[in-house]
């Protein structure tokens, strides 16, 4: 696999959120029509989400034409502290986005597989097709993170979900890291169908796993690539030692 990923070093977590917000808005501005953004859970994006609810970002976002999806969800009820979309809703979506433009993964089904099928149906209805076309990305932007084991979304190393190519969304019956609850996740092909994939990586505790990902180790976070552009935003604390000469943004 050729490595055409762009690595961008920023000074700290605050700068990471600011640069991510600018890149997100740039992708929105590049599409004058209906925009689709795929959010991520975890701790890394929360500062970005809170920033989007403040000025000047709130006024710059054309909320009426931007639709918000999410790359994975924990199989817990909406409102639960572990629920990824609840975090995003509380941080900015409920205050800013039209309710009809918010597309959470359902977690009220009998099992993760049933919820995965329902979300796949919703994505395909939005996309107006049941097969992905490289010339027509599903998302304008996909936000991603990296877990301590190299997982991304809820695609864990060595789990069957990583290899799924014939579905857009899968159920994951258990997690490799805490919290140990079942998940629903978009697959690598669905995540790849985007104009830009933007990883946010922050904190010294991420440096070791980021080094493994960037060295080409067979980890889900290394295999997740946009069909168009993939960018890693990395704060100085997480920046691998062998890339120390990169200037800060």
Short mmCIF file of C-alpha atoms in Angstrom, two decimals:
data_model
loop_
_atom_site.label_atom_id
_atom_site.label_comp_id
_atom_site.label_asym_id
_atom_site.label_seq_id
_atom_site.Cartn_x
_atom_site.Cartn_y
_atom_site.Cartn_z
CA UNK A 1 0.00 0.00 0.00
CA UNK A 2 1.47 3.37 -0.99
CA UNK A 3 1.55 5.91 1.81
CA UNK A 4 0.15 9.17 0.51
CA UNK A 5 -1.21 10.32 3.85
CA UNK A 6 -0.56 13.91 4.81
CA UNK A 7 0.86 14.42 8.31
CA UNK A 8 0.18 17.79 9.96
CA UNK A 9 1.74 18.61 13.31
CA UNK A 10 -0.02 21.13 15.56
CA UNK A 11 1.18 22.60 18.83
CA UNK A 12 -1.43 21.25 21.25
CA UNK A 13 -5.00 20.01 21.62
CA UNK A 14 -6.49 23.49 21.26
CA UNK A 15 -4.65 24.04 17.98
CA UNK A 16 -5.73 20.59 16.83
CA UNK A 17 -9.40 21.48 17.34
CA UNK A 18 -8.97 24.78 15.50
CA UNK A 19 -7.20 23.25 12.50
CA UNK A 20 -9.76 20.43 12.37
CA UNK A 21 -12.62 22.96 12.41
CA UNK A 22 -11.05 24.87 9.52
CA UNK A 23 -10.54 21.69 7.50
CA UNK A 24 -14.12 20.60 8.16
CA UNK A 25 -15.48 23.97 7.02
CA UNK A 26 -13.27 23.88 3.93
CA UNK A 27 -14.84 20.56 2.92
CA UNK A 28 -18.32 21.97 3.51
CA UNK A 29 -17.55 25.08 1.46
CA UNK A 30 -16.20 22.93 -1.40
CA UNK A 31 -19.62 21.33 -1.87
CA UNK A 32 -22.43 23.78 -2.68
CA UNK A 33 -25.05 21.05 -2.35
CA UNK A 34 -26.01 18.58 0.33
CA UNK A 35 -23.06 17.81 2.60
CA UNK A 36 -22.44 14.63 4.63
CA UNK A 37 -20.06 14.60 7.60
CA UNK A 38 -19.24 11.38 9.45
CA UNK A 39 -18.37 12.06 13.08
CA UNK A 40 -16.34 9.95 15.48
CA UNK A 41 -16.66 9.20 19.17
CA UNK A 42 -14.08 9.03 21.92
CA UNK A 43 -12.39 11.87 23.75
CA UNK A 44 -10.28 13.39 20.94
CA UNK A 45 -13.06 15.14 18.96
CA UNK A 46 -14.99 16.66 21.88
CA UNK A 47 -13.02 19.91 21.83
CA UNK A 48 -13.64 20.22 18.08
CA UNK A 49 -17.37 19.66 18.54
CA UNK A 50 -17.61 22.27 21.28
CA UNK A 51 -15.67 24.71 19.10
CA UNK A 52 -18.15 24.30 16.23
CA UNK A 53 -20.92 25.60 18.52
CA UNK A 54 -19.04 28.87 19.13
CA UNK A 55 -18.38 31.91 16.98
CA UNK A 56 -17.17 32.37 14.33
CA UNK A 57 -17.62 28.70 13.40
CA UNK A 58 -21.32 28.53 14.22
CA UNK A 59 -22.15 31.39 11.86
CA UNK A 60 -19.91 30.05 9.10
CA UNK A 61 -21.57 26.62 8.99
CA UNK A 62 -24.53 26.28 6.57
CA UNK A 63 -26.40 24.07 9.01
CA UNK A 64 -29.48 23.57 6.83
CA UNK A 65 -27.56 21.63 4.16
CA UNK A 66 -25.10 19.67 6.34
CA UNK A 67 -26.04 16.15 7.46
CA UNK A 68 -24.28 14.50 10.40
CA UNK A 69 -23.63 10.77 10.59
CA UNK A 70 -21.31 8.79 12.87
CA UNK A 71 -18.73 6.10 12.18
CA UNK A 72 -19.50 3.83 15.10
CA UNK A 73 -21.67 3.53 18.16
CA UNK A 74 -21.72 1.63 21.41
CA UNK A 75 -24.76 -0.61 21.85
CA UNK A 76 -26.20 1.42 24.70
CA UNK A 77 -29.28 3.62 24.91
CA UNK A 78 -29.25 7.16 23.59
CA UNK A 79 -28.47 9.43 26.51
CA UNK A 80 -26.11 6.94 28.13
CA UNK A 81 -22.71 8.51 28.99
CA UNK A 82 -21.07 5.88 26.74
CA UNK A 83 -23.20 6.81 23.70
CA UNK A 84 -21.05 8.51 21.04
CA UNK A 85 -23.76 10.51 19.27
CA UNK A 86 -25.11 11.73 22.60
CA UNK A 87 -21.73 13.33 23.27
CA UNK A 88 -21.80 15.04 19.86
CA UNK A 89 -25.39 16.15 20.33
CA UNK A 90 -24.66 17.67 23.71
CA UNK A 91 -21.48 19.34 22.44
CA UNK A 92 -22.98 21.03 19.39
CA UNK A 93 -25.58 19.23 17.29
CA UNK A 94 -28.71 19.82 19.38
CA UNK A 95 -27.89 23.51 19.67
CA UNK A 96 -27.00 24.06 16.02
CA UNK A 97 -28.20 21.42 13.56
CA UNK A 98 -31.77 20.79 12.33
CA UNK A 99 -33.01 17.58 14.00
CA UNK A 100 -33.75 16.02 10.59
CA UNK A 101 -30.07 16.43 9.64
CA UNK A 102 -28.80 14.35 12.58
CA UNK A 103 -28.46 10.65 11.74
CA UNK A 104 -27.54 8.55 14.81
CA UNK A 105 -26.89 4.84 14.61
CA UNK A 106 -29.95 3.13 16.14
CA UNK A 107 -29.26 1.22 19.34
CA UNK A 108 -32.82 0.26 20.26
CA UNK A 109 -32.86 -2.98 18.26
CA UNK A 110 -32.65 -6.54 19.49
CA UNK A 111 -28.93 -6.81 18.70
CA UNK A 112 -26.07 -4.89 17.01
CA UNK A 113 -26.52 -6.72 13.70
CA UNK A 114 -30.15 -5.60 13.40
CA UNK A 115 -29.14 -2.01 14.17
CA UNK A 116 -26.34 -2.24 11.61
CA UNK A 117 -28.81 -3.27 8.92
CA UNK A 118 -31.09 -0.34 9.76
CA UNK A 119 -28.22 2.16 9.57
CA UNK A 120 -27.03 0.71 6.28
CA UNK A 121 -30.54 1.21 4.92
CA UNK A 122 -30.49 4.84 6.09
CA UNK A 123 -27.09 5.48 4.52
CA UNK A 124 -28.15 3.92 1.23
CA UNK A 125 -31.36 5.96 1.17
CA UNK A 126 -29.32 9.12 1.71
CA UNK A 127 -26.79 8.06 -0.94
CA UNK A 128 -29.60 6.99 -3.29
CA UNK A 129 -27.80 3.76 -4.19
CA UNK A 130 -26.87 0.46 -2.58
CA UNK A 131 -23.39 0.27 -4.11
CA UNK A 132 -20.58 2.71 -3.50
CA UNK A 133 -19.17 4.54 -6.52
CA UNK A 134 -15.57 5.88 -6.16
CA UNK A 135 -16.59 8.84 -8.31
CA UNK A 136 -19.40 9.73 -5.89
CA UNK A 137 -18.15 9.71 -2.28
CA UNK A 138 -20.68 8.90 0.43
CA UNK A 139 -19.19 11.51 2.78
CA UNK A 140 -17.51 14.86 2.27
CA UNK A 141 -15.48 14.31 5.45
CA UNK A 142 -14.93 11.36 7.79
CA UNK A 143 -13.46 12.12 11.21
CA UNK A 144 -11.40 9.33 12.75
CA UNK A 145 -9.39 8.51 15.85
CA UNK A 146 -6.90 5.84 16.87
CA UNK A 147 -7.44 3.58 19.86
CA UNK A 148 -4.60 2.31 22.07
CA UNK A 149 -4.65 -1.05 20.25
CA UNK A 150 -4.74 0.50 16.77
CA UNK A 151 -8.49 0.23 16.29
CA UNK A 152 -10.47 2.92 14.52
CA UNK A 153 -14.24 3.34 14.55
CA UNK A 154 -15.15 0.00 16.21
CA UNK A 155 -12.92 -2.06 13.93
CA UNK A 156 -10.57 -3.92 16.26
CA UNK A 157 -7.33 -5.71 15.30
CA UNK A 158 -7.95 -9.31 14.32
CA UNK A 159 -11.75 -9.01 14.47
CA UNK A 160 -13.83 -10.28 11.50
CA UNK A 161 -15.45 -6.86 11.00
CA UNK A 162 -12.15 -5.47 9.68
CA UNK A 163 -12.33 -7.78 6.67
CA UNK A 164 -15.96 -7.10 5.70
CA UNK A 165 -16.23 -5.74 2.16
CA UNK A 166 -19.82 -6.54 1.16
CA UNK A 167 -21.60 -4.45 3.81
CA UNK A 168 -21.55 -0.80 4.80
CA UNK A 169 -22.26 -1.35 8.51
CA UNK A 170 -21.61 -4.30 10.81
CA UNK A 171 -22.42 -5.37 14.33
CA UNK A 172 -19.46 -6.03 16.63
CA UNK A 173 -20.46 -8.38 19.43
CA UNK A 174 -17.71 -7.38 21.85
CA UNK A 175 -14.97 -4.78 22.17
CA UNK A 176 -11.21 -5.26 22.40
CA UNK A 177 -10.81 -2.31 24.80
CA UNK A 178 -12.97 -0.57 27.40
CA UNK A 179 -15.82 0.07 27.49
CA UNK A 180 -16.52 -3.62 26.92
CA UNK A 181 -19.93 -3.28 25.29
CA UNK A 182 -21.07 -4.44 21.84
CA UNK A 183 -20.73 -1.93 19.00
CA UNK A 184 -22.05 -1.01 15.57
CA UNK A 185 -19.47 0.21 13.07
CA UNK A 186 -19.16 1.37 9.52
CA UNK A 187 -16.87 -0.90 7.51
CA UNK A 188 -13.58 0.11 5.91
CA UNK A 189 -15.15 0.47 2.42
CA UNK A 190 -17.90 2.75 3.73
CA UNK A 191 -15.43 4.87 5.68
CA UNK A 192 -13.13 5.08 2.65
CA UNK A 193 -15.93 6.55 0.53
CA UNK A 194 -15.13 10.15 1.41
CA UNK A 195 -13.46 13.20 -0.08
CA UNK A 196 -11.28 13.55 3.00
CA UNK A 197 -10.55 11.30 5.98
CA UNK A 198 -9.27 13.33 8.92
CA UNK A 199 -7.59 11.62 11.88
CA UNK A 200 -7.22 13.54 15.14
CA UNK A 201 -4.40 12.19 17.32
CA UNK A 202 -3.51 13.91 20.58
CA UNK A 203 -1.57 13.19 23.74
CA UNK A 204 1.69 11.49 24.64
CA UNK A 205 -0.16 8.23 25.31
CA UNK A 206 -0.95 7.99 21.56
CA UNK A 207 2.66 8.32 20.38
CA UNK A 208 3.52 4.61 20.59
CA UNK A 209 0.45 3.39 18.71
CA UNK A 210 0.73 6.20 16.14
CA UNK A 211 4.33 5.16 15.46
CA UNK A 212 3.14 1.60 14.83
CA UNK A 213 0.37 2.81 12.51
CA UNK A 214 2.63 5.07 10.48
CA UNK A 215 5.27 2.34 10.21
CA UNK A 216 2.79 0.26 8.24
CA UNK A 217 1.79 -2.33 10.83
CA UNK A 218 -1.35 -4.27 9.90
CA UNK A 219 -3.75 -2.37 12.15
CA UNK A 220 -7.24 -1.10 11.32
CA UNK A 221 -6.14 2.51 11.80
CA UNK A 222 -3.45 1.96 9.16
CA UNK A 223 -5.83 0.28 6.74
CA UNK A 224 -8.41 3.06 6.98
CA UNK A 225 -7.78 5.34 4.01
CA UNK A 226 -9.92 7.71 2.02
CA UNK A 227 -10.25 6.94 -1.67
CA UNK A 228 -9.27 10.59 -2.17
CA UNK A 229 -7.35 12.32 0.67
CA UNK A 230 -6.24 11.16 4.12
CA UNK A 231 -4.85 13.61 6.68
CA UNK A 232 -3.46 13.02 10.16
CA UNK A 233 -3.66 16.00 12.53
CA UNK A 234 -1.19 15.24 15.31
CA UNK A 235 -0.40 17.35 18.34
CA UNK A 236 3.22 17.78 19.42
CA UNK A 237 2.85 15.38 22.36
CA UNK A 238 1.78 12.52 20.07
CA UNK A 239 4.23 13.26 17.26
CA UNK A 240 6.60 10.29 16.71
CA UNK A 241 10.26 10.89 17.59
CA UNK A 242 11.47 10.14 14.06
CA UNK A 243 9.33 12.99 12.67
CA UNK A 244 10.54 15.66 15.09
CA UNK A 245 11.75 18.04 12.38
CA UNK A 246 8.21 18.79 11.20
CA UNK A 247 7.18 22.41 11.99
CA UNK A 248 4.08 23.14 14.02
CA UNK A 249 0.97 24.61 12.41
#
